[in-house]
mmCIF file of C-alpha atoms in Angstrom:
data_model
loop_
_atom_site.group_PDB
_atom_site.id
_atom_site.type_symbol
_atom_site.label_atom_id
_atom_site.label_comp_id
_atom_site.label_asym_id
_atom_site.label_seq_id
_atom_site.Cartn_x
_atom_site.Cartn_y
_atom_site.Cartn_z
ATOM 1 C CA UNK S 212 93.431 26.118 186.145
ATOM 2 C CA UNK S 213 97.025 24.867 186.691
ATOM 3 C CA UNK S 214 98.874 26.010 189.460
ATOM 4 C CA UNK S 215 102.657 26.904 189.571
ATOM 5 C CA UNK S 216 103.550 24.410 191.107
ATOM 6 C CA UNK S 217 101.414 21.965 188.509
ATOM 7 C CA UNK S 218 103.087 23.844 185.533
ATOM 8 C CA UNK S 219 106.575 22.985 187.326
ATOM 9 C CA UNK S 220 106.357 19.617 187.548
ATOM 10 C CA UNK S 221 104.293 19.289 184.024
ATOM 11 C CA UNK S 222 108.060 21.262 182.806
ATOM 12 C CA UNK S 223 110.134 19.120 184.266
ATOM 13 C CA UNK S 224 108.211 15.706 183.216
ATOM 14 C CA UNK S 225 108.821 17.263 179.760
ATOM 15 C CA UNK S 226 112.559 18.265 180.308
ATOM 16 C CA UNK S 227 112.965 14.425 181.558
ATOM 17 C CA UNK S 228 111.348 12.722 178.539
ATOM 18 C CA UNK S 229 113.089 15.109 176.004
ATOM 19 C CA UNK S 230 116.810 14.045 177.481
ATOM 20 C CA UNK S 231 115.307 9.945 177.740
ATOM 21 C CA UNK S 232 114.855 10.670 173.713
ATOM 22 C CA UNK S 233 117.941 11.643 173.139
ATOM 23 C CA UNK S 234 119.864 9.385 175.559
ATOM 24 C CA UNK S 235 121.139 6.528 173.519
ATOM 25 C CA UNK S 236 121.056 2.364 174.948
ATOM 26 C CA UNK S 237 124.090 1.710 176.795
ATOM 27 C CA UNK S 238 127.021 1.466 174.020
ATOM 28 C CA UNK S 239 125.871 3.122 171.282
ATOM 29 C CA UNK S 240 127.257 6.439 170.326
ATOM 30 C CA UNK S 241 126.945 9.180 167.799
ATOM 31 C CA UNK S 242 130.104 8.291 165.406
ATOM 32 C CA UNK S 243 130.425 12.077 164.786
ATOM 33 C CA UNK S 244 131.335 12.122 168.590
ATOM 34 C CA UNK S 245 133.829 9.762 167.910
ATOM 35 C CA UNK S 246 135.547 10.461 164.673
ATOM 36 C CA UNK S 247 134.270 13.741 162.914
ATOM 37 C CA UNK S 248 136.617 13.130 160.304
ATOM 38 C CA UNK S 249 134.482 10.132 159.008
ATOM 39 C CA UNK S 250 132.224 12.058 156.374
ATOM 40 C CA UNK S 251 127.936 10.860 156.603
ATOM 41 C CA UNK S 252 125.716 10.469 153.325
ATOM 42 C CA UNK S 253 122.934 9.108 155.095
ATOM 43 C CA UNK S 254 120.746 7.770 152.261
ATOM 44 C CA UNK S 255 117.845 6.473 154.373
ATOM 45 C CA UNK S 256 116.926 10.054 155.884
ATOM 46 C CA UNK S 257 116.667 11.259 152.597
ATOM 47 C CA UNK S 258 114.762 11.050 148.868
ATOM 48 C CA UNK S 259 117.969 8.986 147.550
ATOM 49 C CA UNK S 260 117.433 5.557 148.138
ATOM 50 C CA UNK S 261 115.966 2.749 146.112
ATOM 51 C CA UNK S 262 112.404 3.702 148.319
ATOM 52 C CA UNK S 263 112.723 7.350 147.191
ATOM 53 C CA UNK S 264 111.477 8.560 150.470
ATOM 54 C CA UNK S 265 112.754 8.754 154.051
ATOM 55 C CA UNK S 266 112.481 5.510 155.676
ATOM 56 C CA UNK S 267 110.652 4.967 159.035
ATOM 57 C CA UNK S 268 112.836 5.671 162.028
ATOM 58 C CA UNK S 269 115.130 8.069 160.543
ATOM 59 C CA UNK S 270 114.216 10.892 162.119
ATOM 60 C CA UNK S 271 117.696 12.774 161.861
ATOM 61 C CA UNK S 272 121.015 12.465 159.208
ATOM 62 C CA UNK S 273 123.077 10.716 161.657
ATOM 63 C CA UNK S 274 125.036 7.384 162.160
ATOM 64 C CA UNK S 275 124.618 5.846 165.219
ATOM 65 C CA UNK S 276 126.825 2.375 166.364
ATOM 66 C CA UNK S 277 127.974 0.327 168.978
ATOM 67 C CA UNK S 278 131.231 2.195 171.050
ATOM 68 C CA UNK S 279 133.138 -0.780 169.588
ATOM 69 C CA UNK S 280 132.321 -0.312 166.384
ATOM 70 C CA UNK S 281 132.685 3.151 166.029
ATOM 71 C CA UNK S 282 135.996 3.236 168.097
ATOM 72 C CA UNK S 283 137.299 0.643 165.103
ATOM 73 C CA UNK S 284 136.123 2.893 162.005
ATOM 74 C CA UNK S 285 137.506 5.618 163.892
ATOM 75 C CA UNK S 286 140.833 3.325 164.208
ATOM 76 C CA UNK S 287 140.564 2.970 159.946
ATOM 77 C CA UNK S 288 139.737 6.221 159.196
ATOM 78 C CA UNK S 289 143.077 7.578 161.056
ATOM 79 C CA UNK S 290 144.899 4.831 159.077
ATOM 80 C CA UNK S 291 143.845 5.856 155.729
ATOM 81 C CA UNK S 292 144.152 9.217 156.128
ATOM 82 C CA UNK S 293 148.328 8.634 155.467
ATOM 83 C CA UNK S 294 146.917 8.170 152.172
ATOM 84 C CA UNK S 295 144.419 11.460 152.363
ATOM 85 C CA UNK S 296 141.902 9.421 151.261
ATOM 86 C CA UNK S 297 137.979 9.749 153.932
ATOM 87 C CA UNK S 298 135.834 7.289 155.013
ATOM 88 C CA UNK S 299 132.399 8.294 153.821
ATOM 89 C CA UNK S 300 129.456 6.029 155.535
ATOM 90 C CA UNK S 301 125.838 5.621 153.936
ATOM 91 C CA UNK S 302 124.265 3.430 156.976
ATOM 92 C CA UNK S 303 124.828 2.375 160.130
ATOM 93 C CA UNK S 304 122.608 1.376 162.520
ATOM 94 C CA UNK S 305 119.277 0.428 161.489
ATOM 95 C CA UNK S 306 115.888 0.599 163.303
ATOM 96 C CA UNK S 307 113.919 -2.718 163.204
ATOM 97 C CA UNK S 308 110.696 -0.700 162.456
ATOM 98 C CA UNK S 309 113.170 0.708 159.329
ATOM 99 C CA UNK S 310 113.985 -3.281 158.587
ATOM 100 C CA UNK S 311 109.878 -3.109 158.117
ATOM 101 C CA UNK S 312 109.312 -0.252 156.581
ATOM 102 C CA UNK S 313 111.817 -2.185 153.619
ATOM 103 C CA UNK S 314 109.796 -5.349 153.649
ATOM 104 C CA UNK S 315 106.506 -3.690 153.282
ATOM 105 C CA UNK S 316 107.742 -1.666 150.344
ATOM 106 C CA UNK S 317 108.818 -4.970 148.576
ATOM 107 C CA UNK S 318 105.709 -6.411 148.769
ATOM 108 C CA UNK S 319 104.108 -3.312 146.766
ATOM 109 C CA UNK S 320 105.210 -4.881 143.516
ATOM 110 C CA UNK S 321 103.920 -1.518 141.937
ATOM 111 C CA UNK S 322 106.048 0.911 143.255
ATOM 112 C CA UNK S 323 108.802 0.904 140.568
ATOM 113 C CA UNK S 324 110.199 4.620 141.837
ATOM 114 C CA UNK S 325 113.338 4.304 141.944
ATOM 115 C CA UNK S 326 113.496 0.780 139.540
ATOM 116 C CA UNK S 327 115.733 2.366 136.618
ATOM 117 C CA UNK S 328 118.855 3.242 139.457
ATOM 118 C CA UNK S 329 118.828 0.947 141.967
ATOM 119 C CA UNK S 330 117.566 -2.531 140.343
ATOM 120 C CA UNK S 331 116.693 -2.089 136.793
ATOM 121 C CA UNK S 332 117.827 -5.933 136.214
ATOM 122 C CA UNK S 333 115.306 -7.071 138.811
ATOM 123 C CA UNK S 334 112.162 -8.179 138.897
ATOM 124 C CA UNK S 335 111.000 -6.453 142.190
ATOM 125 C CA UNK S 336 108.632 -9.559 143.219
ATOM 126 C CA UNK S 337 112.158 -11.549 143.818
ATOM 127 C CA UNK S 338 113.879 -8.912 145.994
ATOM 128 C CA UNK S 339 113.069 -11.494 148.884
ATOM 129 C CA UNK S 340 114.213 -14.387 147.054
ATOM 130 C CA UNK S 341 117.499 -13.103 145.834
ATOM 131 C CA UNK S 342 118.402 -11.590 149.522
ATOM 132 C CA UNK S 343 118.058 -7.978 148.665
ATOM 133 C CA UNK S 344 115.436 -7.428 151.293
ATOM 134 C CA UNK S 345 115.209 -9.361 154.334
ATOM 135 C CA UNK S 346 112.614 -9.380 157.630
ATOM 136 C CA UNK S 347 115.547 -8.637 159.945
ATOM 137 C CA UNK S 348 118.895 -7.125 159.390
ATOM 138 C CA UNK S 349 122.148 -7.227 160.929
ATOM 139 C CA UNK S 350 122.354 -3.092 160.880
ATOM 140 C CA UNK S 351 119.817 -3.186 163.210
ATOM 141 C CA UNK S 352 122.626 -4.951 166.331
ATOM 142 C CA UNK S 353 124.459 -1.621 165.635
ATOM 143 C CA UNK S 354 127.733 -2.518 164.645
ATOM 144 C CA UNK S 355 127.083 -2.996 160.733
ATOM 145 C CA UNK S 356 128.057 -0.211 158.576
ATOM 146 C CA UNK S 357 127.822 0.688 154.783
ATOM 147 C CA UNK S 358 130.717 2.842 153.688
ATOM 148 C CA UNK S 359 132.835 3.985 150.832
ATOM 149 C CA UNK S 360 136.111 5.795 150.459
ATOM 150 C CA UNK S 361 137.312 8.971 148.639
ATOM 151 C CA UNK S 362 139.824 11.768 148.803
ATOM 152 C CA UNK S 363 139.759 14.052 151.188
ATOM 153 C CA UNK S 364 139.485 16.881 148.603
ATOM 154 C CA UNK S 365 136.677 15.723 147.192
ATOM 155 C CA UNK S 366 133.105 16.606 147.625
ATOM 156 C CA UNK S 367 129.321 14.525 147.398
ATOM 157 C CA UNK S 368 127.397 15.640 144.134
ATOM 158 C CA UNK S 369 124.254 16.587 145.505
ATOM 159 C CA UNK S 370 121.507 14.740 144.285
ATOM 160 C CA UNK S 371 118.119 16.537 143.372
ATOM 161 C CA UNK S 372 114.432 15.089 143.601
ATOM 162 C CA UNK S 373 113.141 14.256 140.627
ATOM 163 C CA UNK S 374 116.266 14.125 138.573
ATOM 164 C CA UNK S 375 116.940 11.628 136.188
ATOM 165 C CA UNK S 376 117.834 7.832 137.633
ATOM 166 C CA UNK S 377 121.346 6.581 135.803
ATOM 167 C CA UNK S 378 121.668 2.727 136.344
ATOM 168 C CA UNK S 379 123.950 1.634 139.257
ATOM 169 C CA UNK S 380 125.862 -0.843 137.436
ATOM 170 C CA UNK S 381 126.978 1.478 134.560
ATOM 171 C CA UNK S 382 129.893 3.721 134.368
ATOM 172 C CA UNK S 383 127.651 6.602 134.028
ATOM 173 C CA UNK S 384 125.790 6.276 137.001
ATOM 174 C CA UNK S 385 125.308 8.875 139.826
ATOM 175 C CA UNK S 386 129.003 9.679 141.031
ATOM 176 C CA UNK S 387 127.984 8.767 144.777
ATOM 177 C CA UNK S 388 131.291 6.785 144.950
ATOM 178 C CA UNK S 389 134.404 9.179 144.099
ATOM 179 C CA UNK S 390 136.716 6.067 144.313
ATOM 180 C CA UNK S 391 135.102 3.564 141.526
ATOM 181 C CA UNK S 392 134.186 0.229 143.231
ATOM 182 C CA UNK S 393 132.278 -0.959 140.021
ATOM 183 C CA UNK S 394 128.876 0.179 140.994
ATOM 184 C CA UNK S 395 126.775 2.969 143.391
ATOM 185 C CA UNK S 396 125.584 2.073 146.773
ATOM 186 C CA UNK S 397 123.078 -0.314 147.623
ATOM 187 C CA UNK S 398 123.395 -1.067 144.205
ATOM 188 C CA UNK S 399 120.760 -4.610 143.611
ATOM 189 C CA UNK S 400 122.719 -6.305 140.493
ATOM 190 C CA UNK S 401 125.750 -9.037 140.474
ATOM 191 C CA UNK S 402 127.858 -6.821 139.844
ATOM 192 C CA UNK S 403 128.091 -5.611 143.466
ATOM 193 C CA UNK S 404 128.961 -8.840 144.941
ATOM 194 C CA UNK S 405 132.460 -9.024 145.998
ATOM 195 C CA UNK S 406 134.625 -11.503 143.372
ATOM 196 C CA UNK S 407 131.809 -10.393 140.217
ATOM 197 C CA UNK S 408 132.822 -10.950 137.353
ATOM 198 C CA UNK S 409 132.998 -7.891 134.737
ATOM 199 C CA UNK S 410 134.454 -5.569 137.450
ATOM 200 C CA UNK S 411 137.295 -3.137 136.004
ATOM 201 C CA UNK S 412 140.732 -3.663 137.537
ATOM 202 C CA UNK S 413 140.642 -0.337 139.097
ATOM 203 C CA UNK S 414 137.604 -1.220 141.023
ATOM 204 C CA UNK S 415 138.646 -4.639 142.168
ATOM 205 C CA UNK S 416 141.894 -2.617 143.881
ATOM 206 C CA UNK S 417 139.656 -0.295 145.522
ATOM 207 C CA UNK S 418 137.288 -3.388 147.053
ATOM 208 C CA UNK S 419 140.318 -4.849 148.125
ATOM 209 C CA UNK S 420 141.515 -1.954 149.761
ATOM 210 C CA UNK S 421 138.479 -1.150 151.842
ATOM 211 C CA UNK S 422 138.295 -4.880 152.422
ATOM 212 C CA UNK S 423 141.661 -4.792 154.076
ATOM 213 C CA UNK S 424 141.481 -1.818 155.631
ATOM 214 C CA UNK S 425 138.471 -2.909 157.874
ATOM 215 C CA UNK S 426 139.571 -6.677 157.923
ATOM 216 C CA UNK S 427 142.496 -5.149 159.887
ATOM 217 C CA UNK S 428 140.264 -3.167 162.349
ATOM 218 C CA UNK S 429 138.375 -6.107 162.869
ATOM 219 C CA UNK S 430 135.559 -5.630 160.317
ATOM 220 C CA UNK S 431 134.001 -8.631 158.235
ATOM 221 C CA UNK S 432 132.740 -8.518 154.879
ATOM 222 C CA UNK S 433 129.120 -9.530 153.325
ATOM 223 C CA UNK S 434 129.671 -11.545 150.311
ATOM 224 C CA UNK S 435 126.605 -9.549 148.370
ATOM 225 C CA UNK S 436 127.615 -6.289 148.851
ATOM 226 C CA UNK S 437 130.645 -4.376 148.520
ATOM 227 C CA UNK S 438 129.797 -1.747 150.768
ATOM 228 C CA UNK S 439 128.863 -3.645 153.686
ATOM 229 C CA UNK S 440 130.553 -4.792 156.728
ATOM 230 C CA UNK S 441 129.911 -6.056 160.282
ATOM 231 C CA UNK S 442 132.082 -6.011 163.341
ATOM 232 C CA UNK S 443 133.435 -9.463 164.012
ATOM 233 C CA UNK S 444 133.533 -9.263 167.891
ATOM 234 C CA UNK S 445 130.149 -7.330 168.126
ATOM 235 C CA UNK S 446 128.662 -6.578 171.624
ATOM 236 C CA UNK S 447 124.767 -7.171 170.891
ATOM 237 C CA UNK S 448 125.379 -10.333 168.231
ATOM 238 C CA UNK S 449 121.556 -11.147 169.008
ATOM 239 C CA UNK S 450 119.727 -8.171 169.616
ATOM 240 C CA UNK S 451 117.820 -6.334 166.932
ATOM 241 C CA UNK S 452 117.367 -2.616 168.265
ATOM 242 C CA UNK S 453 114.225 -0.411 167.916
ATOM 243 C CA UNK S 454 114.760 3.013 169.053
ATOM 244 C CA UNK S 455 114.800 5.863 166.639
ATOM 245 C CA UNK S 456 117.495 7.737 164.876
ATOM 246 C CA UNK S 457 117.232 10.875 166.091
ATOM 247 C CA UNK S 458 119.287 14.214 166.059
ATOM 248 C CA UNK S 459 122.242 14.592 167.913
ATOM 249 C CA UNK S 460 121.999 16.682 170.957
ATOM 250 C CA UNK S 461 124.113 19.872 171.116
#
């Protein structure tokens, strides 16, 4: 039978690996610690997502980046704010094991889920090929984000299991992006590439404006899609990070 002084130690051992869990690597913070004002729609904890599942390693709703990187979005969200207009971010750090969990979805050529939102141009056996999925990603150094803007009055539609999928690329597609930048998130199709042709005026001004918003706090655009951007003067250009998304400690 345990003794006291067993049951003590056995506490302690289990107060010390809780806090390791939730003590992030050196440099990384919780961006909500850092700029609350930044709204999170974090699609990969969730159903809504081209998966339609929660992905491996998300284990809580939160963005997690390099100091750096969050001190700079923090930087742009304060700017655009003179404008009352929010930052609202979809991803941010990545686990690798998440990276994974991506590539061993594409290669199950039968899971069409979530085909009729997020790619229904694509043939799924050529997400590889085209660059939609990839066996490592740059979310996963920390400092690469996924973000959109709208006003600061406005409010996320929730989005409901089951519901019906509306094609990314049309105008009538889930309102997930207040401000219209010609598609939804992590939208696969041409038509999210920045410079596509077909985009509406009204979208091309609001790419250009997130696009120079960041570019001016340091941010650097990814030529495929419109949402994403990486810090330019990283701190951890090549590491890939494994630990877990987990939920902010109190």
């Amino acid at each position: 039978m345990p003794t006291r002084t067993m049951l003590t130690a056995l506490a302690l051992l289990a107060g010390t690996a809780t806090a390791m869990a939730e003590t992030l690597p050196e440099n990384f913070v919780y961006l909500a610690d850092i700029a609350p004002q930044i709204r999170q729609d974090m699609r990969y904890a969730g159903d809504h997502n081209f998966v339609g599942r929660p992905i491996t390693g998300y284990e809580a709703a939160e963005c997690i980046l390099s100091r750096p990187a969050a001190e700079a979005l923090r930087d742009a969200a304060i700017e655009l704010a003179e404008q009352n207009l929010v930052l609202r971010v979809y991803d941010c750090y990545r686990p690798a094991r998440a990276v994974a969990d991506f590539a061993q979805w594409a290669r199950d050529i039968d899971d069409l889920a979530m085909q009729a939102e997020f790619y229904p141009r694509v043939d799924k056996s050529r997400l590889f090929e085209l660059g939609y999925i990839a066996e490592r990603s740059g979310h996963s150094r920390g400092s690469t984000v996924d973000l959109t803007i709208e006003p600061a009055e406005s409010a996320p539609t929730p989005w409901a299991h089951g519901e019906a999928l509306l094609d990314c690329a049309l105008p009538d597609r889930y309102p997930d992006n207040p401000l219209d930048f010609g598609t939804g998130y992590d939208c696969f199709d041409n038509h999210a590439h920045h410079g596509a042709a077909g985009i509406n005026p009204e979208a091309e001004e609001n790419r250009k404006m997130l696009a120079d918003l960041l570019d001016r706090h340091g941010f650097a655009p990814y030529a495929e899609e419109w949402w994403h951007y990486t810090l330019r003067d990283e701190p951890f250009p090549d590491t890939y990070f494994d630990f877990v998304i987990a939920a902010r400690p109190d």
